[in-house]
Coordinates of C-alpha atoms and ligand atoms in Angstrom, one line a residue:
M1 CA -52.3 -58.4 -98.7
M2 CA -50.4 -61.5 -99.8
N3 CA -53.1 -63.8 -98.6
K4 CA -55.8 -61.9 -100.4
D5 CA -53.8 -62.0 -103.6
F6 CA -53.2 -65.7 -103.2
K7 CA -56.8 -66.5 -102.6
S8 CA -58.2 -64.3 -105.4
A9 CA -55.9 -65.9 -107.9
F10 CA -57.7 -69.2 -107.4
T11 CA -61.3 -68.3 -106.5
E12 CA -62.2 -65.3 -108.6
R13 CA -62.4 -64.7 -112.3
R14 CA -59.1 -63.3 -113.6
T15 CA -59.1 -59.7 -114.7
I16 CA -57.6 -58.5 -117.9
L17 CA -56.9 -54.9 -118.7
I18 CA -57.3 -54.0 -122.4
V19 CA -55.5 -50.8 -123.4
D20 CA -56.2 -49.6 -126.9
D21 CA -57.2 -46.1 -128.3
E22 CA -59.5 -47.6 -131.0
E23 CA -62.8 -48.6 -129.6
I24 CA -63.4 -51.2 -132.3
N25 CA -60.2 -53.0 -131.3
R26 CA -61.2 -53.0 -127.6
D27 CA -64.6 -54.3 -128.6
I28 CA -63.3 -57.2 -130.6
L29 CA -61.0 -58.3 -127.9
A30 CA -63.7 -57.9 -125.3
A31 CA -66.0 -60.1 -127.3
I32 CA -63.3 -62.8 -127.5
L33 CA -62.4 -62.7 -123.8
E34 CA -65.5 -61.7 -121.9
D35 CA -66.9 -65.2 -121.3
E36 CA -63.8 -66.3 -119.4
Y37 CA -62.4 -63.1 -117.9
A38 CA -63.5 -59.9 -116.1
L39 CA -62.4 -57.0 -118.2
L40 CA -61.1 -53.5 -117.6
L41 CA -60.7 -51.0 -120.4
A42 CA -58.4 -48.0 -121.1
S43 CA -57.8 -45.9 -124.2
N44 CA -54.2 -44.9 -123.4
G45 CA -51.3 -45.5 -121.1
K46 CA -52.4 -42.8 -118.6
E47 CA -55.8 -44.3 -118.3
A48 CA -54.2 -47.8 -117.9
F49 CA -52.3 -46.5 -114.9
E50 CA -55.5 -45.1 -113.4
Q51 CA -57.1 -48.5 -113.8
L52 CA -54.1 -50.3 -112.3
N53 CA -54.0 -47.9 -109.4
S54 CA -57.6 -48.8 -108.4
H55 CA -57.6 -52.5 -109.4
G56 CA -53.9 -53.3 -109.6
D57 CA -54.2 -56.1 -107.0
S58 CA -56.5 -58.1 -109.1
V59 CA -55.2 -57.5 -112.7
T60 CA -53.7 -60.7 -114.1
L61 CA -52.7 -59.5 -117.5
V62 CA -52.5 -56.3 -119.6
L63 CA -53.1 -56.3 -123.3
L64 CA -51.4 -53.3 -124.7
D65 CA -51.6 -51.4 -127.9
L66 CA -48.4 -49.4 -128.9
N67 CA -49.6 -46.4 -130.8
M68 CA -51.9 -44.3 -128.6
P69 CA -52.3 -40.6 -127.8
V70 CA -51.5 -39.1 -124.4
M71 CA -49.2 -42.1 -123.3
D72 CA -48.1 -44.6 -125.8
G73 CA -47.4 -48.3 -125.1
L74 CA -43.6 -48.2 -124.8
T75 CA -43.8 -45.3 -122.4
F76 CA -46.4 -47.2 -120.4
L77 CA -44.1 -50.3 -120.3
S78 CA -41.1 -48.5 -119.0
A79 CA -43.0 -46.5 -116.4
K80 CA -44.7 -49.7 -115.1
K81 CA -41.4 -51.4 -114.8
A82 CA -40.3 -48.8 -112.3
I83 CA -43.2 -49.4 -109.9
P84 CA -42.6 -52.4 -107.7
S85 CA -46.2 -53.3 -107.1
L86 CA -47.0 -53.3 -110.8
R87 CA -43.8 -54.6 -112.1
N88 CA -44.8 -58.3 -112.1
I89 CA -48.1 -58.0 -114.0
P90 CA -47.5 -59.5 -117.4
V91 CA -48.1 -57.6 -120.6
I92 CA -49.0 -58.8 -124.1
V93 CA -48.4 -56.3 -126.8
L94 CA -51.0 -55.8 -129.6
T95 CA -49.1 -54.9 -132.7
S96 CA -49.1 -55.0 -136.5
E97 CA -45.4 -54.0 -136.7
S98 CA -43.1 -57.0 -136.2
K99 CA -40.1 -54.7 -136.0
M100 CA -41.3 -53.5 -132.6
E101 CA -41.1 -56.9 -131.0
V102 CA -37.5 -56.8 -129.8
E103 CA -37.9 -53.3 -128.3
C104 CA -41.1 -54.4 -126.5
L105 CA -39.4 -57.5 -125.1
H106 CA -36.7 -55.3 -123.7
A107 CA -39.3 -53.0 -122.2
G108 CA -40.8 -56.0 -120.4
A109 CA -43.6 -57.4 -122.6
L110 CA -44.0 -61.2 -122.5
D111 CA -45.7 -61.9 -125.8
F112 CA -47.4 -60.5 -128.8
I113 CA -50.8 -60.7 -130.5
K114 CA -50.8 -59.7 -134.1
K115 CA -53.2 -57.2 -135.5
P116 CA -55.5 -57.7 -137.2
Y117 CA -56.5 -60.5 -134.8
E118 CA -56.2 -64.0 -136.0
S119 CA -58.9 -66.5 -135.0
P120 CA -60.4 -66.0 -131.5
E121 CA -59.0 -69.4 -130.5
I122 CA -55.4 -68.2 -131.1
V123 CA -56.0 -65.0 -129.1
R124 CA -57.6 -67.0 -126.2
A125 CA -54.7 -69.6 -126.3
R126 CA -52.0 -66.9 -126.1
V127 CA -53.8 -65.1 -123.3
G128 CA -54.5 -68.3 -121.4
R129 CA -50.9 -69.4 -121.7
I130 CA -49.6 -66.1 -120.2
V131 CA -52.2 -66.1 -117.5
D132 CA -51.2 -69.7 -116.5
L133 CA -47.6 -68.8 -116.5
F134 CA -48.2 -65.7 -114.4
E135 CA -50.2 -67.6 -111.9
S136 CA -47.6 -70.4 -111.4
S137 CA -44.9 -67.8 -111.0
E138 CA -47.1 -65.9 -108.5
T139 CA -47.7 -69.1 -106.6
I140 CA -44.0 -69.5 -106.3
R141 CA -43.5 -65.9 -105.5
M142 CA -46.1 -66.0 -102.7
T143 CA -44.9 -69.2 -101.1
S144 CA -41.3 -68.2 -101.5
R145 CA -41.8 -64.7 -100.0
D146 CA -42.2 -63.7 -96.5
A147 CA -45.2 -61.5 -96.0
K148 CA -43.6 -59.3 -93.4
T149 CA -40.7 -58.2 -95.5
G150 CA -41.5 -59.2 -99.1
L151 CA -38.1 -61.0 -99.1
F152 CA -37.4 -64.6 -99.9
T153 CA -38.1 -67.1 -97.2
K154 CA -35.1 -68.7 -95.6
E155 CA -35.7 -72.0 -97.4
Y156 CA -35.7 -70.3 -100.8
F157 CA -32.7 -68.2 -99.9
E158 CA -30.8 -71.3 -99.0
F159 CA -31.8 -72.9 -102.2
Y160 CA -31.0 -70.1 -104.6
A161 CA -28.1 -68.4 -102.8
P162 CA -25.5 -71.1 -103.8
S163 CA -26.0 -70.4 -107.5
H164 CA -25.5 -66.7 -106.8
C165 CA -22.3 -67.4 -104.9
A166 CA -21.0 -69.8 -107.5
A167 CA -21.6 -67.3 -110.4
N168 CA -18.5 -66.0 -112.2
E169 CA -18.5 -62.8 -110.3
P170 CA -17.6 -62.9 -106.6
H171 CA -20.4 -62.2 -104.2
D172 CA -20.6 -60.8 -100.7
M173 CA -22.8 -62.2 -97.9
V174 CA -24.1 -59.4 -95.7
A175 CA -26.0 -59.7 -92.4
V176 CA -28.2 -56.8 -91.2
Q177 CA -29.1 -57.1 -87.5
L178 CA -31.7 -54.8 -85.9
S179 CA -29.9 -54.4 -82.6
N180 CA -32.8 -53.3 -80.5
Y181 CA -35.5 -55.3 -82.1
A182 CA -37.2 -56.3 -78.8
L183 CA -37.0 -52.8 -77.5
V184 CA -38.5 -51.4 -80.7
E185 CA -41.4 -53.8 -80.4
E186 CA -41.9 -53.1 -76.8
M187 CA -41.5 -49.4 -76.7
L188 CA -42.8 -48.3 -80.1
G189 CA -45.3 -51.0 -80.8
R190 CA -46.1 -53.7 -83.2
E191 CA -47.1 -51.4 -86.0
L192 CA -43.9 -49.5 -86.1
L193 CA -42.0 -52.7 -86.0
E194 CA -43.9 -54.0 -89.0
K195 CA -43.2 -50.8 -90.8
T196 CA -39.5 -51.1 -90.0
L197 CA -39.4 -54.7 -91.3
L198 CA -41.1 -53.6 -94.5
S199 CA -38.7 -50.7 -95.0
V200 CA -35.7 -52.9 -94.5
G201 CA -37.2 -55.5 -96.9
S202 CA -37.9 -53.0 -99.6
F203 CA -34.4 -51.5 -99.2
L204 CA -32.9 -55.0 -99.6
L205 CA -35.1 -55.7 -102.6
E206 CA -33.6 -52.6 -104.3
E207 CA -30.1 -53.7 -103.5
C208 CA -31.0 -57.1 -105.0
E209 CA -31.9 -55.5 -108.2
K210 CA -28.8 -53.3 -108.4
Y211 CA -26.3 -56.0 -107.3
N212 CA -27.9 -59.1 -108.9
G213 CA -28.6 -60.3 -105.4
I214 CA -30.9 -62.3 -103.2
S215 CA -32.1 -61.6 -99.8
T216 CA -34.0 -63.1 -96.9
S217 CA -35.4 -62.3 -93.4
Y218 CA -33.2 -64.9 -91.6
N219 CA -34.9 -64.7 -88.3
N220 CA -36.7 -62.1 -86.3
D221 CA -33.9 -59.5 -86.2
I222 CA -31.4 -60.6 -88.8
F223 CA -31.6 -60.1 -92.6
L224 CA -29.2 -61.7 -95.1
F225 CA -28.3 -60.2 -98.4
C226 CA -26.1 -61.9 -101.0
G227 CA -25.1 -59.7 -103.9
K228 CA -22.3 -58.9 -106.3
H229 CA -19.0 -57.9 -104.5
R230 CA -18.3 -54.3 -103.8
D231 CA -15.4 -52.7 -102.1
N232 CA -17.1 -51.2 -99.2
Y233 CA -20.5 -51.0 -97.6
E234 CA -20.4 -47.4 -96.2
E235 CA -23.1 -46.3 -98.7
F236 CA -25.3 -49.4 -97.9
V237 CA -25.2 -48.5 -94.3
A238 CA -25.8 -44.8 -94.9
K239 CA -28.8 -45.5 -97.1
L240 CA -30.4 -47.8 -94.7
R241 CA -29.8 -45.3 -91.9
A242 CA -31.5 -42.6 -93.9
L243 CA -34.4 -44.8 -94.7
L244 CA -35.1 -45.7 -91.1
D245 CA -34.6 -42.1 -90.0
E246 CA -37.6 -41.3 -92.1
L247 CA -39.9 -43.5 -90.1
P248 CA -41.7 -42.1 -87.1
H249 CA -39.3 -42.7 -84.1
G250 CA -37.0 -44.3 -86.6
Q251 CA -33.9 -42.7 -85.1
N252 CA -34.4 -45.1 -82.2
I253 CA -34.0 -48.1 -84.4
R254 CA -30.4 -49.2 -84.5
F255 CA -28.8 -51.8 -86.7
K256 CA -25.5 -53.4 -87.4
V257 CA -24.1 -54.7 -90.6
G258 CA -21.6 -57.6 -90.9
V259 CA -20.0 -58.5 -94.2
Y260 CA -18.3 -61.6 -95.4
A261 CA -16.7 -60.5 -98.7
N262 CA -16.0 -62.6 -101.7
A263 CA -18.1 -65.7 -101.1
D264 CA -16.9 -67.9 -104.0
G265 CA -19.3 -70.9 -103.6
S266 CA -16.6 -73.2 -102.2
L267 CA -18.3 -73.4 -98.8
P268 CA -22.0 -74.0 -97.9
V269 CA -24.1 -70.9 -97.8
S270 CA -24.8 -71.4 -94.1
V271 CA -21.1 -71.0 -93.4
Y272 CA -21.0 -67.6 -95.3
A273 CA -24.2 -66.6 -93.5
N274 CA -22.8 -67.5 -90.0
R275 CA -19.6 -65.7 -90.8
A276 CA -21.4 -62.5 -91.8
I277 CA -23.5 -62.8 -88.6
D278 CA -20.5 -63.5 -86.5
S279 CA -18.7 -60.5 -87.7
I280 CA -21.3 -58.3 -86.0
A281 CA -20.4 -59.6 -82.5
P282 CA -17.3 -57.5 -82.1
I283 CA -19.2 -54.2 -82.6
L284 CA -22.4 -55.2 -80.9
N285 CA -21.7 -53.1 -77.8
N286 CA -20.0 -50.3 -79.7
H287 CA -22.5 -47.5 -80.2
N288 CA -20.4 -45.8 -82.8
A289 CA -19.7 -48.7 -85.1
M290 CA -22.4 -49.9 -87.5
L291 CA -20.3 -51.9 -89.9
N292 CA -17.8 -54.7 -89.6
Y293 CA -16.1 -57.0 -92.0
Y294 CA -15.4 -60.7 -91.3
D295 CA -11.9 -61.4 -90.4
E296 CA -10.2 -64.8 -90.5
T297 CA -9.1 -64.4 -86.9
L298 CA -12.8 -64.4 -85.9
H299 CA -13.1 -67.8 -87.5
E300 CA -10.0 -69.0 -85.8
N301 CA -11.3 -67.7 -82.5
S302 CA -14.5 -69.6 -82.8
M303 CA -12.7 -72.8 -83.8
F304 CA -10.5 -72.3 -80.8
Q305 CA -13.4 -71.9 -78.5
E306 CA -15.1 -75.0 -80.0
K307 CA -11.9 -77.0 -79.4
L308 CA -11.9 -75.8 -75.7
V309 CA -15.5 -76.9 -75.3
Q310 CA -15.0 -80.3 -76.9
G311 CA -12.0 -81.0 -74.8
F312 CA -13.7 -79.9 -71.6
R313 CA -14.7 -83.3 -70.1
D314 CA -11.3 -84.9 -70.7
S315 CA -9.6 -81.9 -69.3
V316 CA -11.5 -82.1 -66.1
N317 CA -10.8 -85.8 -65.8
N318 CA -7.1 -85.3 -66.6
G319 CA -6.7 -82.8 -63.9
E320 CA -5.9 -79.9 -66.2
F321 CA -7.9 -77.4 -64.2
V322 CA -6.0 -76.4 -61.1
A323 CA -6.8 -73.9 -58.4
F324 CA -4.1 -71.3 -57.7
F325 CA -4.3 -69.4 -54.4
Q326 CA -3.7 -65.7 -54.1
P327 CA -2.9 -64.7 -50.5
K328 CA -4.9 -61.9 -48.9
Y329 CA -3.4 -59.8 -46.1
G330 CA -5.0 -58.1 -43.2
I331 CA -3.4 -54.6 -43.0
L332 CA -4.9 -52.8 -40.1
G333 CA -2.5 -54.3 -37.4
S334 CA 1.1 -53.2 -36.8
R335 CA 2.2 -55.4 -39.6
P336 CA 0.4 -57.1 -42.5
V337 CA -0.8 -60.6 -41.6
L338 CA -1.7 -63.4 -44.1
A339 CA -5.4 -63.7 -43.5
G340 CA -6.8 -65.9 -46.3
A341 CA -6.7 -66.5 -50.0
E342 CA -8.8 -66.6 -53.1
A343 CA -8.9 -69.7 -55.3
L344 CA -8.4 -68.8 -59.0
V345 CA -8.7 -71.4 -61.6
R346 CA -5.9 -72.1 -64.1
W347 CA -6.1 -74.3 -67.1
K348 CA -2.9 -76.2 -68.0
H349 CA -3.9 -77.2 -71.5
P350 CA -1.8 -79.9 -73.2
E351 CA -1.8 -78.0 -76.5
Y352 CA -2.2 -74.3 -75.7
G353 CA -0.3 -74.1 -72.4
M354 CA -1.6 -72.1 -69.5
I355 CA -4.9 -70.5 -70.5
S356 CA -6.2 -67.6 -68.5
P357 CA -9.7 -67.7 -67.0
G358 CA -10.6 -64.5 -68.8
V359 CA -10.6 -66.7 -72.0
F360 CA -12.6 -69.7 -70.9
I361 CA -14.9 -68.6 -68.0
P362 CA -17.2 -66.5 -70.2
L363 CA -17.3 -69.3 -72.7
F364 CA -18.2 -71.9 -70.0
E365 CA -20.8 -69.5 -68.5
K366 CA -22.5 -69.4 -71.8
N367 CA -22.8 -73.1 -72.2
G368 CA -23.2 -74.1 -68.6
L369 CA -20.0 -76.1 -68.2
I370 CA -18.9 -73.6 -65.6
R371 CA -21.0 -75.5 -63.1
R372 CA -18.9 -78.6 -63.5
L373 CA -15.7 -76.6 -63.5
D374 CA -16.5 -74.6 -60.3
R375 CA -17.4 -77.8 -58.4
E376 CA -13.9 -79.0 -59.3
I377 CA -12.4 -75.8 -57.9
Y378 CA -14.5 -75.9 -54.8
R379 CA -13.3 -79.4 -54.2
Q380 CA -9.6 -78.3 -54.5
A381 CA -10.2 -75.3 -52.3
V382 CA -11.8 -77.4 -49.5
D383 CA -9.0 -79.9 -49.9
R384 CA -6.5 -77.0 -49.3
L385 CA -8.4 -75.9 -46.2
K386 CA -8.2 -79.4 -44.9
R387 CA -4.5 -79.6 -45.5
L388 CA -3.8 -76.3 -44.0
K389 CA -5.5 -77.4 -40.8
K390 CA -3.7 -80.8 -40.8
E391 CA -0.3 -79.8 -42.0
C392 CA 0.1 -76.3 -40.5
G393 CA -2.6 -76.3 -37.9
V394 CA -4.0 -73.0 -39.1
E395 CA -7.5 -72.1 -40.0
I396 CA -7.6 -69.2 -42.5
P397 CA -10.5 -68.7 -45.0
I398 CA -10.3 -69.5 -48.7
S399 CA -12.7 -67.7 -51.1
V400 CA -14.1 -69.3 -54.2
N401 CA -15.9 -67.6 -57.1
V402 CA -19.5 -68.4 -57.6
S403 CA -20.6 -67.8 -61.1
R404 CA -24.0 -66.3 -61.7
V405 CA -24.8 -69.5 -63.5
D406 CA -23.9 -71.6 -60.4
I407 CA -26.2 -69.6 -58.1
F408 CA -29.3 -71.0 -59.5
D409 CA -28.0 -74.6 -59.6
P410 CA -30.4 -76.3 -57.1
E411 CA -27.8 -79.0 -56.3
L412 CA -25.0 -76.6 -55.5
T413 CA -25.7 -76.2 -51.8
G414 CA -25.9 -80.0 -51.3
Y415 CA -22.7 -80.5 -53.1
I416 CA -20.7 -77.9 -51.0
R417 CA -22.3 -79.2 -47.8
Q418 CA -21.0 -82.7 -48.6
L419 CA -17.5 -81.4 -49.4
V420 CA -17.2 -79.4 -46.2
K421 CA -18.6 -82.3 -44.1
E422 CA -16.3 -84.9 -45.6
A423 CA -13.2 -82.7 -45.1
D424 CA -14.3 -81.8 -41.6
V425 CA -13.8 -78.1 -42.3
N426 CA -15.7 -75.3 -40.6
P427 CA -18.1 -73.8 -43.2
S428 CA -17.2 -70.3 -42.1
L429 CA -13.8 -70.9 -43.6
L430 CA -15.3 -71.1 -47.1
H431 CA -16.1 -67.7 -48.5
L432 CA -18.3 -67.4 -51.5
E433 CA -17.6 -64.6 -53.9
I434 CA -20.6 -63.3 -55.9
T435 CA -20.1 -60.6 -58.4
E436 CA -22.1 -57.4 -57.8
S437 CA -23.8 -57.5 -61.1
A438 CA -25.4 -60.9 -60.3
Y439 CA -27.2 -59.3 -57.4
T440 CA -28.8 -56.7 -59.7
E441 CA -30.1 -59.2 -62.2
N442 CA -32.5 -61.3 -60.3
T443 CA -32.6 -59.6 -56.9
A444 CA -35.4 -61.2 -55.0
D445 CA -34.5 -64.8 -55.9
L446 CA -30.9 -64.2 -55.4
I447 CA -31.3 -62.7 -52.0
S448 CA -33.1 -65.8 -50.7
I449 CA -30.5 -68.1 -52.2
V450 CA -27.7 -66.1 -50.7
E451 CA -29.5 -66.0 -47.3
G452 CA -29.6 -69.8 -47.6
F453 CA -25.8 -70.0 -48.0
R454 CA -25.3 -67.8 -45.0
N455 CA -27.6 -69.9 -42.9
E456 CA -25.3 -72.9 -43.7
G457 CA -22.5 -70.9 -42.3
Y458 CA -20.5 -69.7 -45.3
Q459 CA -19.4 -66.1 -45.5
I460 CA -20.4 -64.1 -48.5
E461 CA -18.1 -61.6 -50.3
M462 CA -19.6 -59.2 -52.8
D463 CA -17.0 -59.2 -55.7
D464 CA -16.2 -56.5 -58.1
F465 CA -18.1 -53.9 -56.1
G466 CA -18.6 -50.7 -58.1
S467 CA -18.7 -52.4 -61.4
G468 CA -22.4 -53.2 -61.2
Y469 CA -24.9 -50.5 -60.6
S470 CA -26.6 -51.2 -57.3
S471 CA -27.8 -48.1 -55.6
L472 CA -26.8 -47.4 -52.1
N473 CA -30.4 -48.0 -51.2
M474 CA -30.4 -51.5 -52.6
L475 CA -27.0 -52.3 -51.2
T476 CA -28.3 -52.0 -47.7
N477 CA -30.8 -54.8 -48.4
L478 CA -28.3 -57.3 -49.9
P479 CA -26.8 -60.0 -47.7
F480 CA -23.0 -60.1 -47.6
D481 CA -20.2 -60.1 -45.1
Y482 CA -17.3 -58.7 -47.2
L483 CA -17.1 -56.1 -49.9
K484 CA -14.4 -56.5 -52.6
V485 CA -13.7 -53.2 -54.3
D486 CA -13.6 -53.7 -58.1
I487 CA -10.0 -54.0 -59.4
G488 CA -10.7 -51.1 -61.8
F489 CA -10.9 -48.5 -59.0
I490 CA -7.6 -49.7 -57.6
K491 CA -5.8 -49.8 -61.0
N492 CA -6.9 -46.2 -61.6
M493 CA -6.6 -44.7 -58.2
L494 CA -3.2 -43.2 -58.5
K495 CA -4.1 -41.3 -61.7
S496 CA -5.9 -38.5 -60.0
E497 CA -6.8 -37.0 -56.6
K498 CA -10.5 -37.6 -57.5
N499 CA -9.9 -41.3 -58.0
I500 CA -8.2 -41.5 -54.6
L501 CA -11.3 -40.0 -53.0
L502 CA -13.5 -42.4 -54.9
V503 CA -11.7 -45.3 -53.3
K504 CA -12.0 -43.6 -49.9
S505 CA -15.8 -43.3 -50.4
I506 CA -16.1 -46.9 -51.3
V507 CA -14.3 -47.9 -48.1
D508 CA -16.5 -45.5 -46.2
I509 CA -19.6 -47.2 -47.6
A510 CA -18.4 -50.6 -46.5
K511 CA -17.7 -49.2 -43.0
M512 CA -21.1 -47.6 -42.8
M513 CA -22.7 -51.0 -43.6
Q514 CA -20.4 -52.7 -41.1
T515 CA -18.9 -55.1 -43.5
K516 CA -15.2 -55.8 -44.0
V517 CA -13.6 -54.4 -47.1
V518 CA -11.1 -56.0 -49.4
A519 CA -9.1 -54.2 -52.1
E520 CA -7.8 -56.3 -54.9
G521 CA -5.2 -55.6 -57.6
V522 CA -3.0 -53.6 -55.3
E523 CA 0.5 -53.5 -56.8
Y524 CA 2.2 -50.4 -55.3
Q525 CA 3.3 -49.3 -51.9
E526 CA 1.5 -46.0 -52.4
Q527 CA -1.8 -47.7 -53.1
Y528 CA -1.3 -49.8 -50.0
E529 CA -0.6 -46.8 -47.8
Y530 CA -3.7 -44.9 -49.0
L531 CA -5.9 -47.9 -48.4
K532 CA -4.4 -48.5 -44.9
S533 CA -5.1 -44.9 -44.0
F534 CA -8.7 -45.2 -45.2
G535 CA -9.2 -48.2 -42.9
C536 CA -9.4 -50.9 -45.6
D537 CA -9.3 -54.2 -43.9
Y538 CA -7.6 -56.5 -46.4
I539 CA -5.5 -56.4 -49.5
Q540 CA -5.1 -58.9 -52.3
G541 CA -2.6 -58.1 -55.0
Y542 CA 0.8 -58.5 -56.6
Y543 CA 2.1 -56.1 -54.0
F544 CA 2.0 -59.1 -51.6
S545 CA 1.8 -62.0 -54.0
K546 CA 0.6 -63.3 -57.3
P547 CA -1.8 -66.3 -57.3
L548 CA 0.3 -69.3 -56.3
P549 CA 0.2 -73.0 -57.1
A550 CA -1.4 -74.9 -54.2
D551 CA 1.8 -76.3 -52.7
D552 CA 3.6 -73.0 -52.9
F553 CA 0.7 -71.4 -51.1
V554 CA 1.1 -73.9 -48.2
E555 CA 4.8 -73.1 -48.1
R556 CA 3.9 -69.4 -48.0
V557 CA 1.6 -70.0 -45.0
K558 CA 4.3 -72.0 -43.2
K559 CA 6.9 -69.3 -43.8
E560 CA 4.5 -66.6 -42.5
L561 CA 3.8 -68.7 -39.4
A562 CA 7.5 -69.0 -38.7
A563 CA 8.0 -65.3 -39.0
Ligands
C2E601 P1 -11.8 -61.8 -60.0 O1 -12.7 -62.8 -59.2 O2 -12.1 -60.4 -59.8 O3 -10.3 -62.2 -59.6 C1 -9.3 -61.2 -59.5 C2 -8.4 -61.2 -60.7 O4 -7.5 -60.2 -60.5 C3 -7.7 -62.5 -60.9 O5 -7.5 -62.6 -62.3 C4 -6.3 -62.1 -60.3 O6 -5.3 -62.9 -60.8 C5 -6.2 -60.7 -60.7 N1 -5.3 -59.9 -59.8 C6 -5.1 -60.1 -58.5 N2 -4.2 -59.2 -58.0 C7 -3.8 -58.5 -59.1 C8 -2.8 -57.4 -59.3 O7 -2.2 -56.9 -58.4 N3 -2.7 -56.9 -60.5 C9 -3.4 -57.4 -61.6 N4 -3.2 -56.9 -62.8 N5 -4.3 -58.4 -61.5 C10 -4.5 -59.0 -60.2 P2 -7.7 -64.0 -63.0 O8 -7.2 -65.1 -62.1 O9 -7.2 -63.9 -64.4 O10 -9.3 -64.2 -63.0 C11 -10.1 -63.4 -63.7 C12 -11.5 -63.6 -63.4 O11 -11.9 -64.9 -63.8 C13 -11.8 -63.5 -61.9 O12 -11.9 -62.2 -61.5 C14 -13.1 -64.3 -61.8 O13 -14.2 -63.5 -62.2 C15 -12.9 -65.3 -62.9 N6 -12.4 -66.6 -62.2 C16 -11.2 -67.0 -61.9 N7 -11.2 -68.2 -61.3 C17 -12.5 -68.6 -61.3 C18 -13.2 -69.8 -60.9 O14 -12.6 -70.7 -60.3 N8 -14.6 -69.8 -61.0 C19 -15.2 -68.8 -61.6 N9 -16.6 -68.9 -61.7 N10 -14.7 -67.7 -62.0 C20 -13.3 -67.6 -61.9
CA602 CA1 -13.3 -63.1 -57.2
CA603 CA1 -13.0 -59.0 -58.4

């Protein structure tokens, strides 16, 4: 569409629509203009619409008489203004009454030609001027608009939005994200996707008109809208929802709206845009929430995260990341026996104090720094194994966590092999914990990598079992030596009879597959007793001990040995 318009504007003769009820007037104008332009004729507003409906794409200008039967010029002007596809076609009014000029300007006319017509040169000059003006504005419009949505391109948005924000009235920056864009494209097809984009585009254009706004398709699935401030966006969301619902399969298309209110022009537009987009993150996985407003703490949070990332290298070098060790007890004998430990990282941050791994592990998994961090923890764990052997003469296993990001690091095996060799530690004492959900992501590759680890002699523990969704069927094909019940099951087990049975079934599954089973997060005697009666092999939890600093852990081992 857009391309055709663009081309025709430059290669074909421009078309002018002359609307006048008096034949003689039409003829005079036609005689003046026919050498240069293609002409369409109409004798009233209604006929003019008929002409525009069949030739609207190519009409460059309308010359409009005011007093006509059926539909007069002013009625035509205001009706045309309401039709988006016709709105931009310029109109020159043909009039003998100069008092009508203001009214016509308000109704959208661009210029006047006085009746009776002055010299043909003057008529041609006025017409030529408006045609040129229109074409330059169309050129801008076409290069500044994105064909898929009809909205401004990103570049134009970035150029114009600052002046909107800096206007006297406060503006809001709004991000609309189609949450299942890829799915829509894949399941419902390209055509529906294109319809969806156009619908969102025309909705936003309407909003632009109402709220003196500007809008763009920011990237594939995100739209930005910047318009006059309003107190809430419930109606905005409801309208867009209703619009999408009207499309075939439209109910399957979900979206989220994030709002940064009161952008005052004091910050770059990109900052407002990012904040509007960031405010969607907290509701991304919440099916019930469609709207969220930017909140300062979000900003603080991302600043905080940025600081953590920036300081990462120094923190590693300064020894701020330390492994703590949480003892694991074998419970099936006559009394519990310390049987190993899990290494859990702690960050002693010079500014923020002790930071929990729940805060920084997901962040470092996102940017890959986890690989460096985990190597540091593996080094400390192997060092502890070496010291246990040397100082206490015991060989008990230590488990380390292998992030899903680590697994595909081709140099990881070599690194660990080197560590174990240098420390002269038996590889079977190093247990690698891999979370269940990692197994379900990339099963075939993962299985062969994990088999590789096992061949080197390490033991594999499947962590967080029950939190992923591996079927029993699949489970029997996965290589592992220990199964760690997800902490959630243990936390909830005492809440109902059913939950207790659930834990029992998980232990049964492990037995059936002839792997050892570890329950973590055990805090109470009652949990411990149930687990023992079910035949659970090991327990890790506050019931026995919290994660301990490395030296305290060695002390603990010594004490247990003495007992
Ligand atoms: P996870 O591997 O499932 O570790 C068990 C978590 O449960 C640990 O939390 C542990 O401190 C906690 N826990 C153990 N017993 C109890 C209990 O009785 N009650 C309660 N409420 N909690 C208990 P932590 O240390 O905060 O670690 C959280 C997660 O961070 C870990 O979950 C693991 O996924 C990850 N993580 C910790 N250290 C590392 C590491 O060195 N590398 C990697 N890649 N991930 C790590
Ligand atoms: Ca773990
Ligand atoms: Ca776990």
